[in-house]
Amino acid sequence: MEFKEAKEQFLQTWGALGSQWGINKTMAQIHALLMISPDSLSMEEIMEELQISRGNASMNLRGLIDWGIVYKEYKPGERREYFKADQDVDSLARKIAIERSKREIQPTLRVLEDVRNFDENTSKEAQKFKQKTQELYDFVSRADTMLEKITNQKENWVTKTIMKLMT
Amino acid sequence: MEFKEAKEQFLQTWGALGSQWGINKTMAQIHALLMISPDSLSMEEIMEELQISRGNASMNLRGLIDWGIVYKEYKPGERREYFKADQDVDSLARKIAIERSKREIQPTLRVLEDVRNFDENTSKEAQKFKQKTQELYDFVSRADTMLEKITNQKENWVTKTIMKLMT
DNA sequence: AAAAACTTTCATATATTATTGAAACTTTAA
DNA sequence: TTAAAGTTTCAATAATATATGAAAGTTTTT
């Protein structure tokens, strides 16, 4: 396999993984491209490399910046903006975990809480519903706490966690 | 809020959460519906409750059975098949984690491994690429190991893990 | 063996999501 | 102040993922 080919396959695979986990393909690809680039890239270069339109590049770069995992860089004497990715894989994963918790898990918890306060109703269905939504609430909220504990370790959190779990 | 309304909102929210995490909405909803139903449900009942077609119900039920989180149940003297969900939230989450690892994480690891074996090339780009794909490989594989360790505990794995992390 | 009761399949339709590209906007330099 | 260089927005379009429903397939009952 040639380098160019390997790079291509990596970008494709990473994009596919992204979409399976609710991150849009292009966003995942731009991020992957920036990760493996020794130098920061301009929007033009990104468009060229991934064969995407200006609008698409612009929107997804903004998304990545919102997630806090890509930065703008201004080169002295240059008008154009350059983009670079957070280089530390651990910190990247930590940021994603924190953001997804904030954006998705916590809103879900709020709904699960809400939904148990329906008007008195003693039917079998209602009882079961109360019970299961409570169980789900407990589970999700414990999982969220766990994620928080794991990611609160500043460095090498995955490794540290495995160590602790070795018992 | 009335019970019916609460139930409705729960099914909607759970469906939305599913799609954000790469599980199709209907599949998530059928599962949620079965979770909160005191009795197992026939396909007709599911179609009725979620307002979906027979084909849709059939395919997604099969998907859920493939994931190992929904079972068919035959009632004595009845022709029709009934469906029920795994009732234990912990075991549910464990099964999902195991399946997603098998279906998505492990194939990705294989590609990451492959992709580093490109023909000799000492360019700066190629060096950086080797380095980052290696880092990603290490991270993903450690994360997968961690997930495995966590979910290998048969019961209450989230709680147990939090305990261990309390240091 | 054929009708009845039910399930599955799959080509087509629909809905959702992502992408494009041209116009509008912003900033800098001449 | 206006042209040039660059960025953002967003309505239109394309691509993708999901859902439908009728036909084909099963299994059971008569």
Tab-separated table of N, CA and C in Angstrom, chain B:
chain	number	residue	atom	x	y	z
B	1	MET	N	-49.297	16.662	33.839
B	1	MET	CA	-49.126	15.773	32.679
B	1	MET	C	-49.860	14.458	32.919
B	2	GLU	N	-50.487	13.985	31.878
B	2	GLU	CA	-51.181	12.704	32.012
B	2	GLU	C	-50.237	11.546	31.693
B	3	PHE	N	-50.621	10.381	32.135
B	3	PHE	CA	-49.788	9.210	31.898
B	3	PHE	C	-49.503	9.007	30.413
B	4	LYS	N	-50.577	9.089	29.631
B	4	LYS	CA	-50.427	8.848	28.195
B	4	LYS	C	-49.419	9.805	27.574
B	5	GLU	N	-49.498	11.028	28.013
B	5	GLU	CA	-48.626	12.084	27.510
B	5	GLU	C	-47.176	11.819	27.938
B	6	ALA	N	-47.020	11.435	29.190
B	6	ALA	CA	-45.691	11.153	29.731
B	6	ALA	C	-45.040	10.014	28.956
B	7	LYS	N	-45.826	9.003	28.729
B	7	LYS	CA	-45.342	7.849	27.976
B	7	LYS	C	-44.900	8.267	26.585
B	8	GLU	N	-45.746	9.039	25.949
B	8	GLU	CA	-45.454	9.561	24.616
B	8	GLU	C	-44.112	10.310	24.601
B	9	GLN	N	-43.953	11.182	25.581
B	9	GLN	CA	-42.729	11.980	25.599
B	9	GLN	C	-41.499	11.125	25.853
B	10	PHE	N	-41.680	10.160	26.706
B	10	PHE	CA	-40.579	9.243	26.973
B	10	PHE	C	-40.159	8.509	25.696
B	11	LEU	N	-41.132	7.979	24.978
B	11	LEU	CA	-40.817	7.234	23.756
B	11	LEU	C	-40.122	8.122	22.725
B	12	GLN	N	-40.571	9.361	22.628
B	12	GLN	CA	-39.957	10.301	21.700
B	12	GLN	C	-38.505	10.589	22.080
B	13	THR	N	-38.326	10.914	23.350
B	13	THR	CA	-37.001	11.293	23.829
B	13	THR	C	-36.009	10.157	23.683
B	14	TRP	N	-36.469	8.980	24.024
B	14	TRP	CA	-35.576	7.826	23.955
B	14	TRP	C	-35.201	7.537	22.501
B	15	GLY	N	-36.174	7.723	21.612
B	15	GLY	CA	-35.900	7.562	20.187
B	15	GLY	C	-34.860	8.563	19.706
B	16	ALA	N	-34.993	9.799	20.135
B	16	ALA	CA	-34.051	10.844	19.735
B	16	ALA	C	-32.652	10.548	20.269
B	17	LEU	N	-32.579	10.116	21.503
B	17	LEU	CA	-31.287	9.760	22.084
B	17	LEU	C	-30.638	8.659	21.249
B	18	GLY	N	-31.451	7.665	20.906
B	18	GLY	CA	-30.959	6.584	20.049
B	18	GLY	C	-30.325	7.121	18.784
B	19	SER	N	-31.034	8.013	18.068
B	19	SER	CA	-30.448	8.426	16.787
B	19	SER	C	-29.156	9.219	16.972
B	20	GLN	N	-29.064	9.955	18.070
B	20	GLN	CA	-27.806	10.670	18.318
B	20	GLN	C	-26.635	9.719	18.542
B	21	TRP	N	-26.946	8.480	18.905
B	21	TRP	CA	-25.871	7.536	19.172
B	21	TRP	C	-25.830	6.419	18.149
B	22	GLY	N	-26.395	6.700	16.961
B	22	GLY	CA	-26.266	5.739	15.883
B	22	GLY	C	-27.178	4.532	15.947
B	23	ILE	N	-28.264	4.645	16.708
B	23	ILE	CA	-29.252	3.565	16.740
B	23	ILE	C	-30.530	4.128	16.153
B	24	ASN	N	-31.131	3.398	15.221
B	24	ASN	CA	-32.234	4.072	14.552
B	24	ASN	C	-33.430	4.305	15.477
B	25	LYS	N	-34.109	5.388	15.194
B	25	LYS	CA	-35.127	5.901	16.095
B	25	LYS	C	-36.187	4.860	16.439
B	26	THR	N	-36.719	4.225	15.392
B	26	THR	CA	-37.772	3.250	15.625
B	26	THR	C	-37.273	2.089	16.473
B	27	MET	N	-36.074	1.657	16.213
B	27	MET	CA	-35.540	0.547	16.988
B	27	MET	C	-35.471	0.926	18.461
B	28	ALA	N	-34.972	2.112	18.719
B	28	ALA	CA	-34.887	2.583	20.097
B	28	ALA	C	-36.278	2.685	20.725
B	29	GLN	N	-37.242	3.151	19.923
B	29	GLN	CA	-38.594	3.315	20.463
B	29	GLN	C	-39.262	1.980	20.756
B	30	ILE	N	-39.101	1.032	19.851
B	30	ILE	CA	-39.709	-0.274	20.095
B	30	ILE	C	-39.117	-0.853	21.372
B	31	HIS	N	-37.819	-0.717	21.493
B	31	HIS	CA	-37.194	-1.253	22.695
B	31	HIS	C	-37.735	-0.577	23.944
B	32	ALA	N	-37.826	0.740	23.882
B	32	ALA	CA	-38.331	1.494	25.033
B	32	ALA	C	-39.754	1.054	25.378
B	33	LEU	N	-40.554	0.895	24.345
B	33	LEU	CA	-41.942	0.481	24.573
B	33	LEU	C	-42.005	-0.876	25.260
B	34	LEU	N	-41.180	-1.789	24.808
B	34	LEU	CA	-41.195	-3.121	25.414
B	34	LEU	C	-40.668	-3.088	26.846
B	35	MET	N	-39.711	-2.209	27.077
B	35	MET	CA	-39.173	-2.057	28.440
B	35	MET	C	-40.251	-1.680	29.445
B	36	ILE	N	-41.107	-0.762	29.029
B	36	ILE	CA	-42.087	-0.250	29.997
B	36	ILE	C	-43.413	-1.001	29.960
B	37	SER	N	-43.512	-2.021	29.117
B	37	SER	CA	-44.772	-2.758	29.066
B	37	SER	C	-44.774	-3.898	30.077
B	38	PRO	N	-45.783	-3.950	30.902
B	38	PRO	CA	-45.834	-5.021	31.897
B	38	PRO	C	-45.941	-6.395	31.225
B	39	ASP	N	-46.620	-6.452	30.080
B	39	ASP	CA	-46.757	-7.722	29.388
B	39	ASP	C	-46.046	-7.658	28.047
B	40	SER	N	-45.718	-8.816	27.518
B	40	SER	CA	-45.107	-8.825	26.197
B	40	SER	C	-46.154	-8.387	25.172
B	41	LEU	N	-45.687	-7.869	24.064
B	41	LEU	CA	-46.590	-7.294	23.071
B	41	LEU	C	-46.483	-8.034	21.735
B	42	SER	N	-47.583	-8.076	21.033
B	42	SER	CA	-47.572	-8.643	19.686
B	42	SER	C	-47.124	-7.563	18.705
B	43	MET	N	-46.778	-7.990	17.519
B	43	MET	CA	-46.363	-7.021	16.516
B	43	MET	C	-47.480	-6.013	16.243
B	44	GLU	N	-48.695	-6.503	16.166
B	44	GLU	CA	-49.860	-5.626	15.976
B	44	GLU	C	-49.894	-4.506	17.019
B	45	GLU	N	-49.716	-4.902	18.251
B	45	GLU	CA	-49.800	-3.911	19.334
B	45	GLU	C	-48.697	-2.868	19.213
B	46	ILE	N	-47.521	-3.330	18.840
B	46	ILE	CA	-46.395	-2.407	18.674
B	46	ILE	C	-46.668	-1.436	17.524
B	47	MET	N	-47.153	-1.989	16.405
B	47	MET	CA	-47.492	-1.156	15.254
B	47	MET	C	-48.504	-0.088	15.623
B	48	GLU	N	-49.493	-0.524	16.360
B	48	GLU	CA	-50.564	0.362	16.783
B	48	GLU	C	-50.031	1.479	17.688
B	49	GLU	N	-49.306	1.073	18.695
B	49	GLU	CA	-48.824	2.032	19.700
B	49	GLU	C	-47.866	3.071	19.108
B	50	LEU	N	-46.976	2.626	18.235
B	50	LEU	CA	-45.985	3.548	17.677
B	50	LEU	C	-46.379	4.084	16.305
B	51	GLN	N	-47.531	3.632	15.816
B	51	GLN	CA	-47.984	4.081	14.496
B	51	GLN	C	-46.937	3.826	13.425
B	52	ILE	N	-46.521	2.599	13.315
B	52	ILE	CA	-45.555	2.249	12.281
B	52	ILE	C	-46.086	1.072	11.471
B	53	SER	N	-45.469	0.873	10.329
B	53	SER	CA	-45.947	-0.178	9.421
B	53	SER	C	-45.482	-1.556	9.880
B	54	ARG	N	-46.114	-2.564	9.290
B	54	ARG	CA	-45.763	-3.941	9.610
B	54	ARG	C	-44.301	-4.252	9.257
B	55	GLY	N	-43.899	-3.832	8.050
B	55	GLY	CA	-42.536	-4.099	7.613
B	55	GLY	C	-41.501	-3.470	8.546
B	56	ASN	N	-41.745	-2.245	8.887
B	56	ASN	CA	-40.855	-1.524	9.794
B	56	ASN	C	-40.752	-2.252	11.126
B	57	ALA	N	-41.888	-2.606	11.657
B	57	ALA	CA	-41.914	-3.314	12.943
B	57	ALA	C	-41.136	-4.619	12.821
B	58	SER	N	-41.408	-5.358	11.766
B	58	SER	CA	-40.752	-6.650	11.589
B	58	SER	C	-39.234	-6.516	11.518
B	59	MET	N	-38.765	-5.568	10.692
B	59	MET	CA	-37.319	-5.434	10.535
B	59	MET	C	-36.628	-4.968	11.809
B	60	ASN	N	-37.224	-4.021	12.470
B	60	ASN	CA	-36.563	-3.515	13.666
B	60	ASN	C	-36.623	-4.511	14.826
B	61	LEU	N	-37.695	-5.277	14.875
B	61	LEU	CA	-37.745	-6.319	15.905
B	61	LEU	C	-36.651	-7.343	15.654
B	62	ARG	N	-36.462	-7.647	14.394
B	62	ARG	CA	-35.383	-8.590	14.089
B	62	ARG	C	-34.030	-8.021	14.498
B	63	GLY	N	-33.851	-6.744	14.197
B	63	GLY	CA	-32.618	-6.079	14.623
B	63	GLY	C	-32.411	-6.186	16.125
B	64	LEU	N	-33.455	-5.930	16.867
B	64	LEU	CA	-33.346	-5.982	18.327
B	64	LEU	C	-33.030	-7.390	18.815
B	65	ILE	N	-33.597	-8.367	18.133
B	65	ILE	CA	-33.310	-9.759	18.494
B	65	ILE	C	-31.848	-10.090	18.180
B	66	ASP	N	-31.364	-9.581	17.029
B	66	ASP	CA	-29.941	-9.768	16.705
B	66	ASP	C	-29.017	-9.158	17.757
B	67	TRP	N	-29.422	-8.032	18.268
B	67	TRP	CA	-28.632	-7.400	19.320
B	67	TRP	C	-28.732	-8.192	20.632
B	68	GLY	N	-29.677	-9.097	20.682
B	68	GLY	CA	-29.835	-9.909	21.891
B	68	GLY	C	-30.506	-9.193	23.042
B	69	ILE	N	-31.298	-8.160	22.735
B	69	ILE	CA	-31.936	-7.435	23.833
B	69	ILE	C	-33.458	-7.536	23.804
B	70	VAL	N	-33.984	-8.259	22.846
B	70	VAL	CA	-35.430	-8.518	22.797
B	70	VAL	C	-35.618	-9.998	22.463
B	71	TYR	N	-36.628	-10.594	23.079
B	71	TYR	CA	-36.886	-12.005	22.841
B	71	TYR	C	-38.284	-12.244	22.297
B	72	LYS	N	-38.406	-13.305	21.538
B	72	LYS	CA	-39.731	-13.762	21.130
B	72	LYS	C	-40.290	-14.611	22.257
B	73	GLU	N	-41.603	-14.564	22.367
B	73	GLU	CA	-42.244	-15.359	23.402
B	73	GLU	C	-43.471	-15.993	22.767
B	74	TYR	N	-43.652	-17.251	23.007
B	74	TYR	CA	-44.837	-17.901	22.471
B	74	TYR	C	-45.789	-18.174	23.595
B	75	LYS	N	-47.012	-17.710	23.445
B	75	LYS	CA	-47.991	-17.975	24.496
B	75	LYS	C	-48.721	-19.277	24.176
B	76	PRO	N	-48.908	-20.114	25.185
B	76	PRO	CA	-49.574	-21.394	24.965
B	76	PRO	C	-50.937	-21.201	24.315
B	77	GLY	N	-51.197	-21.994	23.334
B	77	GLY	CA	-52.489	-21.907	22.664
B	77	GLY	C	-52.624	-20.734	21.711
B	78	GLU	N	-51.576	-19.913	21.616
B	78	GLU	CA	-51.677	-18.751	20.730
B	78	GLU	C	-50.719	-18.888	19.564
B	79	ARG	N	-51.195	-18.549	18.438
B	79	ARG	CA	-50.429	-18.628	17.220
B	79	ARG	C	-49.394	-17.499	17.141
B	80	ARG	N	-49.863	-16.365	17.489
B	80	ARG	CA	-49.109	-15.138	17.352
B	80	ARG	C	-47.834	-15.106	18.205
B	81	GLU	N	-46.801	-14.415	17.687
B	81	GLU	CA	-45.578	-14.241	18.472
B	81	GLU	C	-45.685	-12.973	19.314
B	82	TYR	N	-45.133	-13.071	20.509
B	82	TYR	CA	-45.074	-11.896	21.368
B	82	TYR	C	-43.615	-11.534	21.599
B	83	PHE	N	-43.417	-10.267	21.925
B	83	PHE	CA	-42.041	-9.811	22.123
B	83	PHE	C	-41.879	-9.187	23.485
B	84	LYS	N	-40.762	-9.476	24.114
B	84	LYS	CA	-40.462	-8.804	25.372
B	84	LYS	C	-39.012	-8.377	25.418
B	85	ALA	N	-38.747	-7.319	26.164
B	85	ALA	CA	-37.387	-6.800	26.256
B	85	ALA	C	-36.707	-7.365	27.485
B	86	ASP	N	-35.417	-7.511	27.367
B	86	ASP	CA	-34.577	-7.783	28.514
B	86	ASP	C	-34.937	-6.733	29.578
B	87	GLN	N	-35.217	-7.187	30.787
B	87	GLN	CA	-35.723	-6.257	31.796
B	87	GLN	C	-34.637	-5.589	32.629
B	88	ASP	N	-33.432	-6.100	32.541
B	88	ASP	CA	-32.373	-5.600	33.405
B	88	ASP	C	-31.530	-4.554	32.677
B	89	VAL	N	-31.592	-3.341	33.160
B	89	VAL	CA	-30.921	-2.237	32.485
B	89	VAL	C	-29.411	-2.461	32.391
B	90	ASP	N	-28.813	-2.981	33.458
B	90	ASP	CA	-27.376	-3.247	33.427
B	90	ASP	C	-27.020	-4.246	32.333
B	91	SER	N	-27.785	-5.306	32.280
B	91	SER	CA	-27.449	-6.332	31.298
B	91	SER	C	-27.674	-5.806	29.889
B	92	LEU	N	-28.675	-4.993	29.739
B	92	LEU	CA	-28.936	-4.341	28.453
B	92	LEU	C	-27.728	-3.535	27.994
B	93	ALA	N	-27.254	-2.681	28.868
B	93	ALA	CA	-26.126	-1.825	28.524
B	93	ALA	C	-24.885	-2.663	28.232
B	94	ARG	N	-24.726	-3.709	28.987
B	94	ARG	CA	-23.574	-4.584	28.776
B	94	ARG	C	-23.615	-5.209	27.389
B	95	LYS	N	-24.776	-5.710	27.028
B	95	LYS	CA	-24.900	-6.329	25.705
B	95	LYS	C	-24.633	-5.331	24.591
B	96	ILE	N	-25.153	-4.134	24.745
B	96	ILE	CA	-24.930	-3.123	23.715
B	96	ILE	C	-23.443	-2.801	23.593
B	97	ALA	N	-22.790	-2.650	24.733
B	97	ALA	CA	-21.361	-2.338	24.713
B	97	ALA	C	-20.582	-3.445	24.005
B	98	ILE	N	-20.888	-4.677	24.331
B	98	ILE	CA	-20.175	-5.803	23.723
B	98	ILE	C	-20.405	-5.851	22.218
B	99	GLU	N	-21.651	-5.685	21.812
B	99	GLU	CA	-21.968	-5.737	20.383
B	99	GLU	C	-21.307	-4.609	19.611
B	100	ARG	N	-21.357	-3.419	20.170
B	100	ARG	CA	-20.779	-2.289	19.430
B	100	ARG	C	-19.275	-2.435	19.340
B	101	SER	N	-18.675	-2.962	20.353
B	101	SER	CA	-17.247	-3.215	20.271
B	101	SER	C	-16.968	-4.178	19.121
B	102	LYS	N	-17.714	-5.252	19.097
B	102	LYS	CA	-17.491	-6.275	18.079
B	102	LYS	C	-17.752	-5.729	16.679
B	103	ARG	N	-18.835	-4.966	16.538
B	103	ARG	CA	-19.235	-4.522	15.207
B	103	ARG	C	-18.460	-3.330	14.686
B	104	GLU	N	-18.047	-2.447	15.593
B	104	GLU	CA	-17.466	-1.187	15.124
B	104	GLU	C	-16.042	-0.946	15.586
B	105	ILE	N	-15.790	-1.160	16.862
B	105	ILE	CA	-14.463	-0.811	17.363
B	105	ILE	C	-13.413	-1.760	16.808
B	106	GLN	N	-13.696	-3.042	16.870
B	106	GLN	CA	-12.685	-3.982	16.415
B	106	GLN	C	-12.363	-3.874	14.922
B	107	PRO	N	-13.357	-3.733	14.054
B	107	PRO	CA	-13.020	-3.471	12.643
B	107	PRO	C	-12.179	-2.209	12.462
B	108	THR	N	-12.481	-1.166	13.221
B	108	THR	CA	-11.690	0.057	13.109
B	108	THR	C	-10.246	-0.199	13.526
B	109	LEU	N	-10.068	-0.947	14.580
B	109	LEU	CA	-8.713	-1.268	15.022
B	109	LEU	C	-7.946	-1.997	13.922
B	110	ARG	N	-8.633	-2.903	13.256
B	110	ARG	CA	-7.961	-3.632	12.185
B	110	ARG	C	-7.479	-2.679	11.088
B	111	VAL	N	-8.334	-1.736	10.721
B	111	VAL	CA	-7.914	-0.775	9.696
B	111	VAL	C	-6.743	0.075	10.186
B	112	LEU	N	-6.810	0.513	11.417
B	112	LEU	CA	-5.716	1.344	11.947
B	112	LEU	C	-4.397	0.582	11.930
B	113	GLU	N	-4.499	-0.686	12.148
B	113	GLU	CA	-3.295	-1.515	12.134
B	113	GLU	C	-2.737	-1.614	10.701
B	114	ASP	N	-3.607	-1.970	9.802
B	114	ASP	CA	-3.267	-2.086	8.380
B	114	ASP	C	-2.544	-0.881	7.833
B	115	VAL	N	-3.162	0.236	8.130
B	115	VAL	CA	-2.870	1.462	7.435
B	115	VAL	C	-1.462	1.986	7.736
B	116	ARG	N	-0.878	1.448	8.786
B	116	ARG	CA	0.482	1.890	9.107
B	116	ARG	C	1.561	1.186	8.276
B	117	ASN	N	1.160	0.138	7.596
B	117	ASN	CA	2.155	-0.597	6.812
B	117	ASN	C	2.225	-0.167	5.362
B	118	PHE	N	2.450	1.111	5.148
B	118	PHE	CA	2.580	1.563	3.765
B	118	PHE	C	4.056	1.485	3.351
B	119	ASP	N	4.282	1.550	2.075
B	119	ASP	CA	5.650	1.459	1.560
B	119	ASP	C	6.548	2.527	2.179
B	120	GLU	N	7.789	2.194	2.328
B	120	GLU	CA	8.765	3.142	2.868
B	120	GLU	C	8.533	4.542	2.328
B	121	ASN	N	8.553	5.462	3.225
B	121	ASN	CA	8.299	6.841	2.818
B	121	ASN	C	8.716	7.688	4.006
B	122	THR	N	9.707	8.490	3.815
B	122	THR	CA	10.256	9.206	4.968
B	122	THR	C	9.837	10.669	5.017
B	123	SER	N	8.852	11.025	4.215
B	123	SER	CA	8.398	12.413	4.232
B	123	SER	C	7.879	12.775	5.618
B	124	LYS	N	7.864	14.040	5.890
B	124	LYS	CA	7.340	14.541	7.161
B	124	LYS	C	5.894	14.080	7.361
B	125	GLU	N	5.100	14.178	6.289
B	125	GLU	CA	3.692	13.752	6.354
B	125	GLU	C	3.563	12.302	6.770
B	126	ALA	N	4.374	11.453	6.132
B	126	ALA	CA	4.279	10.025	6.414
B	126	ALA	C	4.676	9.724	7.857
B	127	GLN	N	5.675	10.419	8.343
B	127	GLN	CA	6.103	10.210	9.732
B	127	GLN	C	4.986	10.562	10.704
B	128	LYS	N	4.446	11.724	10.487
B	128	LYS	CA	3.379	12.196	11.356
B	128	LYS	C	2.182	11.249	11.307
B	129	PHE	N	1.872	10.790	10.136
B	129	PHE	CA	0.753	9.873	9.941
B	129	PHE	C	0.973	8.591	10.743
B	130	LYS	N	2.153	8.046	10.631
B	130	LYS	CA	2.482	6.825	11.391
B	130	LYS	C	2.302	7.060	12.881
B	131	GLN	N	2.799	8.202	13.310
B	131	GLN	CA	2.735	8.501	14.739
B	131	GLN	C	1.285	8.629	15.232
B	132	LYS	N	0.497	9.398	14.516
B	132	LYS	CA	-0.878	9.648	14.982
B	132	LYS	C	-1.749	8.411	14.888
B	133	THR	N	-1.624	7.656	13.813
B	133	THR	CA	-2.447	6.453	13.713
B	133	THR	C	-2.047	5.466	14.814
B	134	GLN	N	-0.773	5.460	15.148
B	134	GLN	CA	-0.333	4.619	16.277
B	134	GLN	C	-0.999	5.088	17.576
B	135	GLU	N	-0.962	6.389	17.805
B	135	GLU	CA	-1.581	6.917	19.026
B	135	GLU	C	-3.065	6.592	19.081
B	136	LEU	N	-3.721	6.748	17.930
B	136	LEU	CA	-5.153	6.444	17.906
B	136	LEU	C	-5.390	4.964	18.161
B	137	TYR	N	-4.576	4.144	17.537
B	137	TYR	CA	-4.705	2.704	17.766
B	137	TYR	C	-4.578	2.391	19.253
B	138	ASP	N	-3.546	2.928	19.873
B	138	ASP	CA	-3.332	2.662	21.296
B	138	ASP	C	-4.509	3.134	22.119
B	139	PHE	N	-4.965	4.327	21.814
B	139	PHE	CA	-6.067	4.860	22.600
B	139	PHE	C	-7.321	4.009	22.448
B	140	VAL	N	-7.697	3.762	21.206
B	140	VAL	CA	-8.930	3.014	20.972
B	140	VAL	C	-8.824	1.622	21.590
B	141	SER	N	-7.658	1.017	21.468
B	141	SER	CA	-7.580	-0.339	21.988
B	141	SER	C	-7.578	-0.350	23.510
B	142	ARG	N	-6.985	0.672	24.109
B	142	ARG	CA	-7.082	0.757	25.569
B	142	ARG	C	-8.516	1.022	26.013
B	143	ALA	N	-9.201	1.885	25.283
B	143	ALA	CA	-10.584	2.196	25.650
B	143	ALA	C	-11.452	0.944	25.527
B	144	ASP	N	-11.187	0.164	24.501
B	144	ASP	CA	-11.957	-1.053	24.307
B	144	ASP	C	-11.701	-2.036	25.448
B	145	THR	N	-10.455	-2.155	25.849
B	145	THR	CA	-10.112	-3.017	26.988
B	145	THR	C	-10.824	-2.551	28.255
B	146	MET	N	-10.825	-1.239	28.435
B	146	MET	CA	-11.476	-0.692	29.616
B	146	MET	C	-12.963	-1.031	29.611
B	147	LEU	N	-13.589	-0.850	28.472
B	147	LEU	CA	-15.011	-1.156	28.354
B	147	LEU	C	-15.255	-2.625	28.692
B	148	GLU	N	-14.360	-3.441	28.195
B	148	GLU	CA	-14.492	-4.870	28.453
B	148	GLU	C	-14.369	-5.172	29.941
B	149	LYS	N	-13.386	-4.571	30.562
B	149	LYS	CA	-13.196	-4.784	31.999
B	149	LYS	C	-14.421	-4.336	32.774
B	150	ILE	N	-14.900	-3.162	32.410
B	150	ILE	CA	-16.048	-2.629	33.139
B	150	ILE	C	-17.260	-3.542	32.966
B	151	THR	N	-17.510	-3.937	31.742
B	151	THR	CA	-18.746	-4.683	31.499
B	151	THR	C	-18.626	-6.159	31.856
B	152	ASN	N	-17.428	-6.615	32.116
B	152	ASN	CA	-17.291	-8.016	32.495
B	152	ASN	C	-17.823	-8.308	33.885
B	153	GLN	N	-17.929	-7.274	34.678
B	153	GLN	CA	-18.553	-7.453	35.975
B	153	GLN	C	-20.023	-7.722	35.731
B	154	LYS	N	-20.514	-8.803	36.254
B	154	LYS	CA	-21.839	-9.256	35.864
B	154	LYS	C	-22.982	-8.360	36.320
B	155	GLU	N	-22.827	-7.780	37.483
B	155	GLU	CA	-23.950	-6.976	37.975
B	155	GLU	C	-23.516	-5.585	38.393
B	156	ASN	N	-24.407	-4.673	38.251
B	156	ASN	CA	-24.180	-3.333	38.777
B	156	ASN	C	-22.829	-2.752	38.428
B	157	TRP	N	-22.462	-2.981	37.193
B	157	TRP	CA	-21.099	-2.633	36.831
B	157	TRP	C	-20.777	-1.151	36.911
B	158	VAL	N	-21.768	-0.332	36.639
B	158	VAL	CA	-21.472	1.105	36.716
B	158	VAL	C	-21.148	1.491	38.148
B	159	THR	N	-22.003	1.039	39.056
B	159	THR	CA	-21.806	1.364	40.464
B	159	THR	C	-20.466	0.844	40.977
B	160	LYS	N	-20.182	-0.405	40.664
B	160	LYS	CA	-18.912	-0.983	41.110
B	160	LYS	C	-17.731	-0.179	40.595
B	161	THR	N	-17.826	0.223	39.336
B	161	THR	CA	-16.715	0.976	38.759
B	161	THR	C	-16.547	2.315	39.451
B	162	ILE	N	-17.665	2.960	39.726
B	162	ILE	CA	-17.557	4.247	40.422
B	162	ILE	C	-16.859	4.048	41.762
B	163	MET	N	-17.261	2.982	42.467
B	163	MET	CA	-16.640	2.695	43.761
B	163	MET	C	-15.124	2.603	43.629
B	164	LYS	N	-14.691	1.799	42.674
B	164	LYS	CA	-13.248	1.617	42.500
B	164	LYS	C	-12.548	2.927	42.169
B	165	LEU	N	-13.253	3.774	41.480
B	165	LEU	CA	-12.623	5.025	41.062
B	165	LEU	C	-12.575	6.063	42.167
B	166	MET	N	-13.284	5.754	43.275
B	166	MET	CA	-13.314	6.714	44.376
B	166	MET	C	-11.920	6.872	44.985
B	167	THR	N	-11.060	5.924	44.693
B	167	THR	CA	-9.698	5.867	45.237
B	167	THR	C	-9.704	5.776	46.753
